[in-house]
């Protein structure tokens, strides 16, 4: 295996090992956290598969035994205690030692066969950990990634240029309206200036598109850079299983963003492993059904609009819906009624559930319940989509639709309850108009027919918890969303067309906020949240009253009114989104002075304020509100990045009932505090 691929593996291993070591320490303190245990299991499984792909059998052997131990913990047959965690950490140390030696071109400083034997007995000594720390210290300056970070920063700056270009376009449109209302002489001058400005903006757009294309080209890599080791992996795996399998690659020159390629690699490892293990039959079985002895797995990549379509297709036994249902029943993933009602096409997607496997025996490559759920999770992480198709005895095909880049997305922009949202276009199937007679009720849920298919209908405003959705009685705009095998229609107030949006991260403070994964700045300078479509599908599954028709009593119930005060537009927008999504009516203020004005005009049931703001700060605002008869008993929550005990004491002395630190802020903490003070809407 070439040095280049080994280096790629070592970089990937570094990330996995860091995640595993920190996760193991957390698991030691929280041994019942099954989600963390499953994440560690996925890390070990992916690391093992990547090692096998580049021919690093020593690492594959060690991670296989680590995976065995983690699987035993997950199944409850092995203890999650200090000795077990210590053993896992030593396994991670051993892998770290080997990767460090690989980077330096030296032989590994341990006897792997002896280490594995000692690991099985649970008798690994302390020497491995000590050598690993020394190696890490020596290796610290061996890798430089500044060039990649600089390139990412360049792409982000170009994103800012795109945003400001859109603002210039908006200004030009505003100038057109001004010219229409001006006197004739002035109008002529303004019209001439506007035309020149529009020409300048058009040329600027051309330059920005060229610059963005060149910068993204530097960050783009061909698919074959992560596929060169896959053929060897398929060959070795098929020989191990007594099968004859050929891998065909079509479209290896298709280029994708480096970040997406890194996410795609573990997906392809799992898909190809499944194709060889579960799809392709043994030579004798293939010949008995009239097939050639050698099976074929075909990996295809091609452009489809602004996305890349990756397809993995094998000519094996296909997926058996009846067997899949039976396995899901035996594992408790569905009940008998679900199995009877489920269509065969739907049954295929049960394989995406965590813990699902139809392997009859547990080996080092199959039967562990790890694989397709990793693919689904990674696809959702990069805002892609996944579809399955199969014909029993003929083929299985898994299609991954992925964006070309995560820094800029094509999105459908919609308006909903006076808010603007962007929805990644690869989740949108179509737009349509819905009339009141088109809406039916089936099983207590509202549905419509979309191309002859019964599709559940929801109000996007209700799903997000936004107030006053548009009521039926006229033609409503609905967008049909798709996720794997699922479809749903959501009504919105208006669609504002397709737009290329620059994705802005929300920061660690808001990483747990439901329904959104980023934000963008529109041409008028206002922010728009980018919706996380998988969250919408999850919410739709659990909410029975999110349709277009609302119960009258629910509509008449007065909501709790909350005033959010913060000079940061990001914090204001996110806090408003969280509260509105849970049924609260929210007004925002950009400063303490603005808050006092609004509090004088309207009585709020709760005030949430930052501390550090221009002019009146949060402590002063709290004191002035407490001095008012109207707000003497109204709950006040301070949300601030200041975490000193002194700041908390001052907040309590000023009259606040609760103090939330932004650094540890999450959706649940804010909602729990609000509900404790004013209840739920």
XYZ file of C-alpha atoms in Angstrom:
681
model
C 0.000 0.000 0.000
C 1.378 3.445 -0.970
C 2.597 5.823 1.695
C -0.042 8.382 0.691
C -2.940 6.126 1.678
C -1.274 5.126 4.906
C -0.914 8.821 5.772
C -4.610 9.372 5.026
C -5.465 6.452 7.291
C -3.236 7.759 10.084
C -4.979 11.138 9.994
C -8.367 9.432 10.169
C -7.170 7.134 12.967
C -5.992 10.150 14.963
C -9.522 11.574 14.984
C -11.157 8.243 15.852
C -8.668 7.533 18.647
C -9.170 10.977 20.172
C -12.943 10.477 20.094
C -12.665 6.964 21.562
C -10.298 7.897 24.378
C -12.423 10.839 25.527
C -15.586 8.748 25.123
C -14.184 5.881 27.188
C -13.411 8.214 30.070
C -16.975 9.538 29.973
C -18.336 5.975 29.758
C -16.382 4.978 32.864
C -18.330 7.611 34.795
C -21.641 6.892 33.031
C -21.686 3.119 32.368
C -25.393 3.049 31.444
C -25.133 5.535 28.548
C -25.959 3.158 25.691
C -25.805 5.900 23.042
C -22.174 6.592 23.961
C -21.368 2.882 23.985
C -22.824 2.511 20.502
C -20.821 5.511 19.280
C -17.601 3.907 20.583
C -18.595 0.681 18.868
C -19.048 2.554 15.590
C -15.629 4.184 15.987
C -13.922 0.831 16.547
C -15.806 -0.766 13.651
C -14.932 2.049 11.233
C -11.279 2.066 12.325
C -11.070 -1.681 11.826
C -12.592 -1.430 8.343
C -10.285 1.411 7.301
C -7.235 -0.508 8.559
C -8.268 -3.561 6.580
C -8.723 -1.412 3.460
C -5.110 -0.198 3.547
C -3.765 -3.601 4.568
C -2.834 -2.789 8.172
C -3.642 -6.163 9.686
C -2.046 -5.374 13.061
C -4.407 -2.452 13.689
C -7.344 -4.428 12.289
C -6.637 -7.256 14.749
C -6.433 -4.962 17.781
C -9.562 -2.969 16.892
C -11.416 -6.212 16.232
C -10.819 -7.309 19.828
C -11.772 -3.834 21.097
C -14.986 -4.111 19.097
C -15.659 -7.554 20.598
C -15.313 -6.122 24.083
C -17.559 -3.118 23.345
C -20.189 -5.387 21.785
C -20.148 -7.539 24.906
C -20.702 -4.429 27.024
C -23.591 -3.357 24.807
C -25.217 -6.791 25.134
C -24.718 -6.818 28.898
C -22.411 -9.844 28.989
C -19.331 -7.795 29.912
C -18.969 -5.318 32.734
C -18.484 -1.610 32.118
C -16.025 -0.984 34.932
C -12.581 0.543 35.504
C -10.560 -2.568 34.485
C -12.578 -2.894 31.265
C -12.123 0.769 30.381
C -8.429 0.492 31.200
C -8.118 -2.412 28.788
C -9.875 -0.457 26.021
C -7.634 2.557 26.612
C -4.561 0.344 26.299
C -5.922 -1.005 23.030
C -6.293 2.568 21.778
C -2.749 3.318 22.991
C -1.426 0.346 21.025
C -3.101 1.542 17.836
C -1.707 5.022 18.466
C 1.791 3.550 18.831
C 1.508 1.718 15.519
C 0.183 4.760 13.615
C 2.960 6.946 15.067
C 5.543 4.414 13.882
C 3.923 4.309 10.430
C 4.150 8.089 10.091
C 7.858 7.993 10.943
C 8.464 4.978 8.682
C 9.591 2.802 11.582
C 8.525 -0.702 12.684
C 5.887 -0.761 15.452
C 7.480 -0.743 18.948
C 5.436 -3.703 20.203
C 4.793 -7.360 19.393
C 1.191 -7.236 18.152
C 0.621 -10.999 18.414
C 1.714 -11.003 22.058
C -0.309 -7.847 22.737
C -3.499 -9.390 21.282
C -2.989 -12.557 23.321
C -2.490 -10.483 26.481
C -5.511 -8.333 25.577
C -7.709 -11.444 25.347
C -6.545 -12.450 28.841
C -7.030 -8.883 30.134
C -3.365 -8.707 31.179
C -1.954 -5.828 29.118
C 0.783 -4.025 31.034
C 1.384 -0.312 31.543
C 4.329 -0.127 29.116
C 2.061 0.414 26.090
C 0.440 3.504 27.582
C 3.808 4.993 28.560
C 5.307 4.414 25.115
C 2.173 5.834 23.486
C 2.475 9.091 25.444
C 6.165 9.415 24.537
C 5.374 8.764 20.889
C 2.567 11.335 20.891
C 4.901 13.926 22.377
C 7.533 13.252 19.697
C 4.913 13.304 16.963
C 3.305 16.576 18.023
C 5.063 18.754 15.463
C 5.181 16.206 12.663
C 1.930 17.181 10.917
C 0.998 20.623 9.633
C -2.611 21.368 8.605
C -2.403 25.131 8.398
C -2.800 25.078 4.617
C -6.156 23.304 4.853
C -7.397 25.677 7.550
C -6.291 28.656 5.489
C -8.152 27.277 2.491
C -11.290 26.780 4.569
C -10.994 30.360 5.817
C -10.687 31.567 2.217
C -13.883 29.748 1.226
C -15.665 31.265 4.237
C -14.550 34.764 3.214
C -15.874 34.181 -0.293
C -19.136 33.168 1.342
C -19.215 36.583 3.000
C -18.696 38.167 -0.422
C -21.706 36.237 -1.764
C -23.831 37.508 1.125
C -22.794 41.118 0.536
C -23.373 40.789 -3.215
C -26.958 39.763 -2.428
C -27.311 42.830 -0.237
C -26.136 45.025 -3.125
C -28.773 43.410 -5.345
C -31.383 44.253 -2.727
C -30.167 47.858 -2.605
C -30.430 48.113 -6.392
C -34.027 46.907 -6.238
C -34.749 49.506 -3.557
C -33.293 52.210 -5.772
C -35.721 51.206 -8.517
C -38.646 51.802 -6.167
C -37.238 55.180 -5.134
C -36.840 56.226 -8.787
C -40.481 55.337 -9.489
C -41.699 57.796 -6.844
C -39.263 60.657 -7.665
C -39.898 63.678 -9.926
C -39.164 63.131 -13.649
C -35.735 64.833 -13.776
C -34.485 63.073 -10.647
C -35.997 59.796 -11.836
C -33.992 59.884 -15.059
C -30.761 60.392 -13.151
C -31.627 57.659 -10.661
C -32.616 55.282 -13.452
C -29.279 55.817 -15.193
C -27.391 55.344 -11.910
C -29.411 52.214 -11.155
C -28.603 50.665 -14.546
C -24.894 51.306 -14.020
C -25.104 49.884 -10.495
C -26.890 46.770 -11.779
C -24.168 46.277 -14.408
C -21.498 46.603 -11.700
C -23.331 44.105 -9.464
C -23.676 41.704 -12.397
C -19.936 41.886 -13.088
C -19.199 41.507 -9.362
C -21.407 38.404 -9.355
C -19.383 36.978 -12.240
C -16.092 37.634 -10.425
C -17.368 36.137 -7.160
C -18.638 33.023 -8.940
C -15.263 32.615 -10.652
C -13.392 33.118 -7.381
C -15.696 30.739 -5.526
C -15.313 28.118 -8.230
C -11.505 28.368 -8.138
C -11.367 28.247 -4.325
C -13.744 25.283 -4.165
C -11.684 23.616 -6.899
C -8.675 23.741 -4.586
C -10.744 22.039 -1.896
C -12.211 19.462 -4.283
C -10.671 16.019 -4.683
C -11.618 13.178 -7.067
C -13.583 10.267 -5.666
C -10.800 7.864 -6.584
C -8.575 9.362 -3.837
C -10.624 7.403 -1.283
C -11.447 4.450 -3.556
C -8.016 3.143 -4.524
C -7.917 0.817 -1.488
C -11.499 -0.419 -1.860
C -10.730 -2.965 -4.580
C -8.121 -4.625 -2.349
C -10.561 -4.615 0.567
C -13.282 -6.310 -1.529
C -10.785 -8.867 -2.859
C -9.464 -9.791 0.590
C -12.920 -9.946 2.136
C -14.355 -12.108 -0.639
C -11.430 -14.554 -0.329
C -11.957 -14.709 3.429
C -15.626 -15.595 2.866
C -14.974 -18.083 0.049
C -16.585 -15.876 -2.592
C -15.537 -14.468 -5.967
C -16.301 -10.755 -6.230
C -15.178 -8.017 -8.613
C -15.472 -4.303 -7.844
C -16.185 -1.949 -10.754
C -15.686 1.795 -10.259
C -17.406 4.242 -12.611
C -17.000 7.995 -12.176
C -13.815 7.985 -10.096
C -12.904 11.389 -11.544
C -16.024 13.039 -10.064
C -14.816 15.692 -7.621
C -16.264 16.470 -4.207
C -15.452 18.722 -1.275
C -12.660 17.265 0.876
C -14.907 17.390 3.957
C -17.593 15.362 2.188
C -15.058 12.830 0.938
C -13.857 12.249 4.499
C -17.465 11.595 5.539
C -18.098 9.381 2.496
C -15.207 6.996 3.093
C -16.671 5.105 6.098
C -20.022 4.946 4.296
C -18.453 3.191 1.307
C -16.551 0.765 3.550
C -19.802 -0.297 5.242
C -21.786 -0.498 1.992
C -19.175 -2.603 0.226
C -18.722 -4.842 3.264
C -22.492 -5.426 3.348
C -22.574 -6.120 -0.393
C -19.863 -8.792 -0.115
C -21.105 -10.325 3.163
C -24.880 -10.210 2.661
C -25.412 -9.621 -1.065
C -23.075 -11.705 -3.204
C -23.661 -15.463 -3.042
C -21.003 -18.176 -2.988
C -19.907 -19.445 -6.453
C -21.803 -22.739 -6.257
C -25.036 -20.997 -5.254
C -24.679 -18.479 -8.085
C -24.092 -21.204 -10.661
C -27.138 -23.134 -9.435
C -29.334 -20.088 -10.195
C -27.812 -19.461 -13.638
C -25.507 -16.622 -12.583
C -21.767 -16.373 -13.322
C -19.509 -17.637 -10.534
C -18.065 -14.193 -9.960
C -20.329 -11.577 -8.462
C -20.056 -7.884 -9.301
C -20.299 -4.876 -7.051
C -20.562 -1.633 -9.014
C -19.671 1.729 -7.427
C -20.937 4.596 -9.579
C -20.649 8.355 -9.125
C -22.249 11.054 -11.249
C -23.448 14.628 -11.041
C -27.171 15.193 -10.661
C -28.010 18.898 -10.583
C -26.143 20.502 -7.697
C -25.626 17.107 -6.011
C -23.444 14.041 -6.434
C -25.219 10.701 -6.704
C -23.244 7.724 -5.354
C -24.676 4.277 -6.121
C -23.502 0.921 -4.795
C -25.169 -1.965 -6.662
C -24.508 -5.694 -6.404
C -25.910 -8.536 -8.519
C -26.385 -10.807 -5.515
C -29.326 -12.379 -3.734
C -31.161 -9.129 -3.071
C -32.894 -8.099 0.147
C -35.659 -10.378 1.431
C -38.436 -8.226 2.980
C -39.944 -11.200 4.816
C -36.617 -12.120 6.402
C -35.935 -8.491 7.292
C -39.324 -8.208 9.024
C -38.740 -11.453 10.918
C -35.326 -10.249 12.092
C -36.749 -6.884 13.149
C -39.511 -8.683 15.073
C -37.041 -10.952 16.846
C -34.897 -7.971 17.842
C -37.875 -5.981 19.096
C -37.493 -3.210 16.497
C -41.139 -3.565 15.359
C -44.228 -5.391 16.613
C -46.450 -7.898 14.809
C -48.983 -5.264 13.740
C -46.229 -3.109 12.215
C -44.907 -6.112 10.311
C -48.341 -6.955 8.880
C -49.042 -3.388 7.731
C -45.552 -2.678 6.380
C -45.063 -2.735 2.611
C -42.073 -4.650 1.237
C -40.431 -1.404 0.043
C -40.713 0.025 3.560
C -39.260 -3.127 5.136
C -35.938 -2.529 3.373
C -35.385 0.600 5.485
C -35.519 -1.410 8.708
C -31.887 -2.260 7.928
C -31.037 1.359 8.784
C -32.048 0.876 12.430
C -29.229 0.667 15.026
C -28.473 -2.932 16.018
C -30.038 -4.503 12.910
C -28.216 -7.421 11.259
C -29.394 -10.535 9.408
C -26.038 -12.292 9.721
C -26.529 -15.752 11.203
C -23.155 -15.742 12.942
C -21.001 -13.056 14.484
C -17.637 -12.693 12.733
C -15.059 -9.942 12.563
C -16.884 -8.421 9.552
C -20.597 -9.077 10.098
C -23.334 -9.821 12.593
C -22.519 -7.010 15.022
C -25.434 -4.694 14.297
C -23.021 -1.995 13.101
C -23.060 -0.778 9.530
C -26.102 0.668 7.791
C -27.044 2.887 10.742
C -23.552 4.401 10.459
C -24.257 5.174 6.802
C -27.630 6.763 7.621
C -26.140 8.870 10.414
C -23.281 10.109 8.233
C -25.628 10.887 5.327
C -27.831 13.012 7.586
C -24.754 14.717 9.041
C -23.777 16.023 5.581
C -27.386 16.910 4.687
C -27.736 14.155 2.127
C -30.384 11.573 1.364
C -30.400 7.786 1.054
C -32.652 5.428 -0.923
C -32.765 1.621 -1.100
C -34.037 -0.600 -3.892
C -33.827 -4.349 -4.358
C -35.300 -7.293 -6.228
C -35.048 -10.662 -4.525
C -32.517 -12.872 -6.286
C -31.454 -10.124 -8.698
C -29.831 -7.042 -7.131
C -29.551 -4.546 -4.281
C -28.815 -0.860 -4.852
C -28.107 1.857 -2.282
C -28.120 5.447 -3.567
C -26.580 8.359 -1.675
C -27.494 11.868 -2.800
C -24.916 14.262 -1.373
C -24.316 18.005 -1.806
C -21.184 19.106 -3.667
C -20.188 21.281 -0.721
C -21.265 22.027 2.842
C -20.192 25.682 2.761
C -22.758 26.736 0.139
C -26.071 24.935 -0.416
C -28.882 25.259 -2.920
C -32.000 25.825 -0.848
C -35.700 26.562 -1.196
C -36.509 29.702 0.762
C -39.967 29.834 2.368
C -41.928 32.170 4.573
C -43.764 30.712 7.531
C -45.525 32.669 10.305
C -43.631 35.853 9.343
C -40.265 34.015 9.579
C -37.926 33.098 6.714
C -36.434 29.602 6.501
C -34.111 27.851 4.038
C -34.577 24.145 3.243
C -31.780 22.205 1.447
C -33.107 21.522 -2.039
C -32.125 17.837 -2.075
C -34.819 17.193 0.556
C -37.540 18.894 -1.560
C -39.518 16.684 -3.937
C -41.971 19.269 -5.269
C -44.225 22.258 -4.525
C -47.977 22.140 -4.906
C -51.213 23.968 -4.072
C -53.650 22.404 -1.606
C -57.358 23.230 -1.273
C -59.566 22.470 1.715
C -61.430 19.648 -0.119
C -58.090 17.978 -0.915
C -57.402 17.357 2.788
C -58.578 14.010 4.182
C -58.274 12.449 7.630
C -56.919 8.899 7.858
C -56.157 7.262 11.200
C -56.545 10.575 13.003
C -53.983 12.337 10.782
C -54.463 14.731 7.886
C -53.333 13.465 4.483
C -53.421 14.485 0.814
C -52.831 12.617 -2.414
C -49.524 13.407 -4.132
C -49.307 11.717 -7.542
C -51.717 9.081 -6.313
C -49.768 8.375 -3.096
C -51.320 9.111 0.306
C -48.980 11.610 1.966
C -49.278 12.998 5.524
C -49.918 16.750 5.675
C -48.536 19.013 8.387
C -48.403 22.703 9.039
C -44.735 23.694 9.145
C -45.696 26.435 11.603
C -47.250 23.858 13.944
C -44.246 21.523 13.692
C -41.913 24.384 14.593
C -44.295 25.734 17.228
C -44.719 29.078 15.461
C -47.865 31.145 16.159
C -50.859 31.818 13.907
C -50.389 29.516 10.928
C -52.511 30.245 7.886
C -55.880 28.496 8.270
C -57.576 26.415 5.556
C -60.299 27.901 3.372
C -58.054 28.944 0.478
C -55.387 27.383 -1.710
C -52.374 26.716 0.488
C -48.775 26.319 -0.608
C -47.306 22.958 0.403
C -43.850 21.533 -0.150
C -43.352 17.780 -0.317
C -40.251 16.699 1.585
C -38.408 13.385 1.155
C -36.117 11.485 3.526
C -35.098 7.921 2.652
C -38.418 6.150 2.025
C -40.533 8.753 3.816
C -42.572 11.578 2.328
C -44.465 14.389 4.026
C -46.156 17.594 2.869
C -45.774 20.819 4.865
C -47.854 23.935 4.339
C -46.089 27.307 4.328
C -47.286 30.877 3.840
C -45.218 31.427 0.693
C -42.201 30.137 -1.197
C -39.630 32.777 -2.116
C -37.792 30.761 -4.747
C -34.520 28.854 -4.880
C -31.351 30.495 -3.659
C -27.698 29.640 -3.150
C -27.192 30.134 0.587
C -23.955 30.442 2.512
C -24.077 28.154 5.550
C -23.055 29.806 8.831
C -22.437 27.602 11.863
C -24.443 28.222 15.029
C -21.596 27.556 17.457
C -21.344 25.093 20.330
C -23.902 26.987 22.398
C -26.711 25.950 20.034
C -25.523 22.569 18.807
C -28.433 20.794 20.546
C -31.186 23.060 19.213
C -33.844 21.064 17.391
C -34.957 21.722 13.789
C -31.979 23.856 12.650
C -28.378 23.091 11.703
C -27.201 26.490 10.492
C -28.152 29.985 9.424
C -27.648 32.266 6.459
C -27.921 35.983 5.768
C -30.499 37.018 3.171
C -30.142 39.861 0.682
C -31.959 42.305 2.987
C -29.458 41.591 5.759
C -31.865 39.550 7.896
C -30.861 36.077 9.096
C -32.717 32.954 8.012
C -32.440 29.627 9.787
C -31.595 26.546 7.706
C -33.956 23.735 8.693
C -32.744 20.249 9.568
C -35.257 18.112 7.669
C -34.598 14.825 9.565
C -35.732 16.642 12.741
C -39.006 17.595 11.007
C -39.704 13.951 10.160
C -38.923 12.904 13.741
C -41.267 15.578 15.109
C -44.025 14.581 12.690
C -43.855 10.995 13.975
C -44.550 12.120 17.541
C -47.079 14.936 17.037
C -50.617 14.015 16.154
C -52.006 17.575 16.158
C -49.646 19.289 13.721
C -51.971 19.335 10.724
C -53.474 22.331 8.946
C -56.754 22.170 10.851
C -56.411 23.216 14.485
C -58.754 22.455 17.356
C -60.618 25.685 18.192
C -59.990 25.424 21.925
C -56.264 25.083 21.329
C -56.262 28.176 19.132
C -58.135 30.252 21.712
C -55.840 29.431 24.638
C -53.686 32.506 25.409
C -49.959 31.791 25.053
C -47.310 32.734 27.598
C -45.631 35.988 26.501
C -41.836 36.195 26.801
C -39.498 39.162 26.282
C -35.976 38.156 25.104
C -33.310 40.849 25.539
C -29.865 40.483 23.916
C -27.686 42.666 21.689
C -26.501 39.571 19.751
C -28.775 38.763 16.796
C -27.652 35.122 16.863
C -28.579 34.646 20.521
C -31.877 36.510 20.115
C -32.848 34.484 17.063
C -31.946 31.119 18.596
C -33.637 31.773 21.950
C -36.721 33.007 20.098
C -36.716 29.896 17.894
C -36.464 27.544 20.886
C -39.285 29.237 22.775
C -41.607 29.725 19.805
C -41.122 26.081 18.814
C -42.499 25.140 22.230
C -45.581 27.325 22.096
C -44.456 30.590 23.702
C -45.155 33.996 22.168
C -41.868 35.881 21.989
C -40.950 39.536 21.570
C -37.276 40.519 21.237
C -35.386 43.612 22.344
C -31.897 44.650 21.195
C -30.934 46.573 24.350
C -31.968 47.324 27.906
C -33.548 50.617 26.798
C -35.507 48.858 24.055
C -36.674 46.271 26.607
C -37.966 48.933 29.017
C -39.928 50.592 26.197
C -41.571 47.338 25.179
C -42.231 46.303 28.775
C -44.060 49.621 29.312
C -46.315 49.019 26.282
C -47.124 45.348 26.943
C -47.138 43.090 29.977
C -44.918 40.018 29.576
C -45.135 36.839 31.654
C -41.355 36.252 31.604
C -38.186 38.228 30.780
C -34.928 36.604 29.563
C -31.943 38.961 29.431
C -28.220 39.046 28.675
C -25.895 40.954 31.039
C -23.322 42.720 28.886
C -25.155 45.093 26.521
C -24.515 48.672 25.395
C -26.209 51.201 27.689
C -28.330 49.581 30.387
C -26.887 46.163 31.261
C -28.834 43.114 32.396
C -28.374 43.820 36.125
C -29.654 47.400 35.730
C -32.558 46.247 33.574
C -33.564 43.687 36.198
C -33.478 46.292 38.983
C -35.570 48.784 36.981
C -38.157 46.132 36.132
C -38.346 45.072 39.775
C -38.966 48.722 40.719
C -42.078 48.706 38.514
C -45.352 47.572 40.062
C -46.225 45.704 36.864
C -43.020 43.601 36.899
C -42.406 43.218 40.621
C -43.390 39.524 40.577
C -42.631 38.631 36.941
C -39.894 35.931 36.618
C -36.580 37.062 35.115
C -33.895 34.704 33.731
C -30.328 35.856 33.071
C -28.592 34.087 30.134
C -24.930 35.141 29.952
C -21.458 33.935 29.010
C -20.222 35.211 32.386
C -19.815 32.200 34.669
C -18.251 33.610 37.849
C -20.058 33.112 41.143
C -19.863 36.879 41.641
C -21.917 37.478 38.469
C -24.520 34.939 39.572
C -24.723 36.562 42.994
C -25.255 40.009 41.452
C -28.028 38.628 39.246
C -29.850 37.144 42.220
C -29.424 40.350 44.234
C -30.834 42.375 41.330
C -33.959 40.195 41.380
C -33.395 37.409 38.815
C -34.852 33.979 39.584
C -32.487 31.919 37.424
C -29.069 32.138 35.761
C -28.082 30.127 32.654
C -24.468 30.137 31.432
C -24.192 30.378 27.630
C -21.116 28.169 27.529
C -23.166 25.211 28.800
C -26.378 26.384 27.166
C -28.664 23.890 25.471
C -32.292 23.742 24.480
C -33.372 21.462 27.321
C -31.786 23.623 30.030
C -33.520 26.797 28.858
C -36.896 25.099 28.451
C -36.701 23.387 31.841
C -35.967 26.733 33.498
C -38.788 28.504 31.648
C -41.307 25.754 32.386
C -40.303 25.719 36.033
C -41.014 29.455 36.314
C -44.079 29.961 34.076
C -45.228 26.482 33.048
C -45.821 25.214 29.514
C -48.009 26.980 27.011
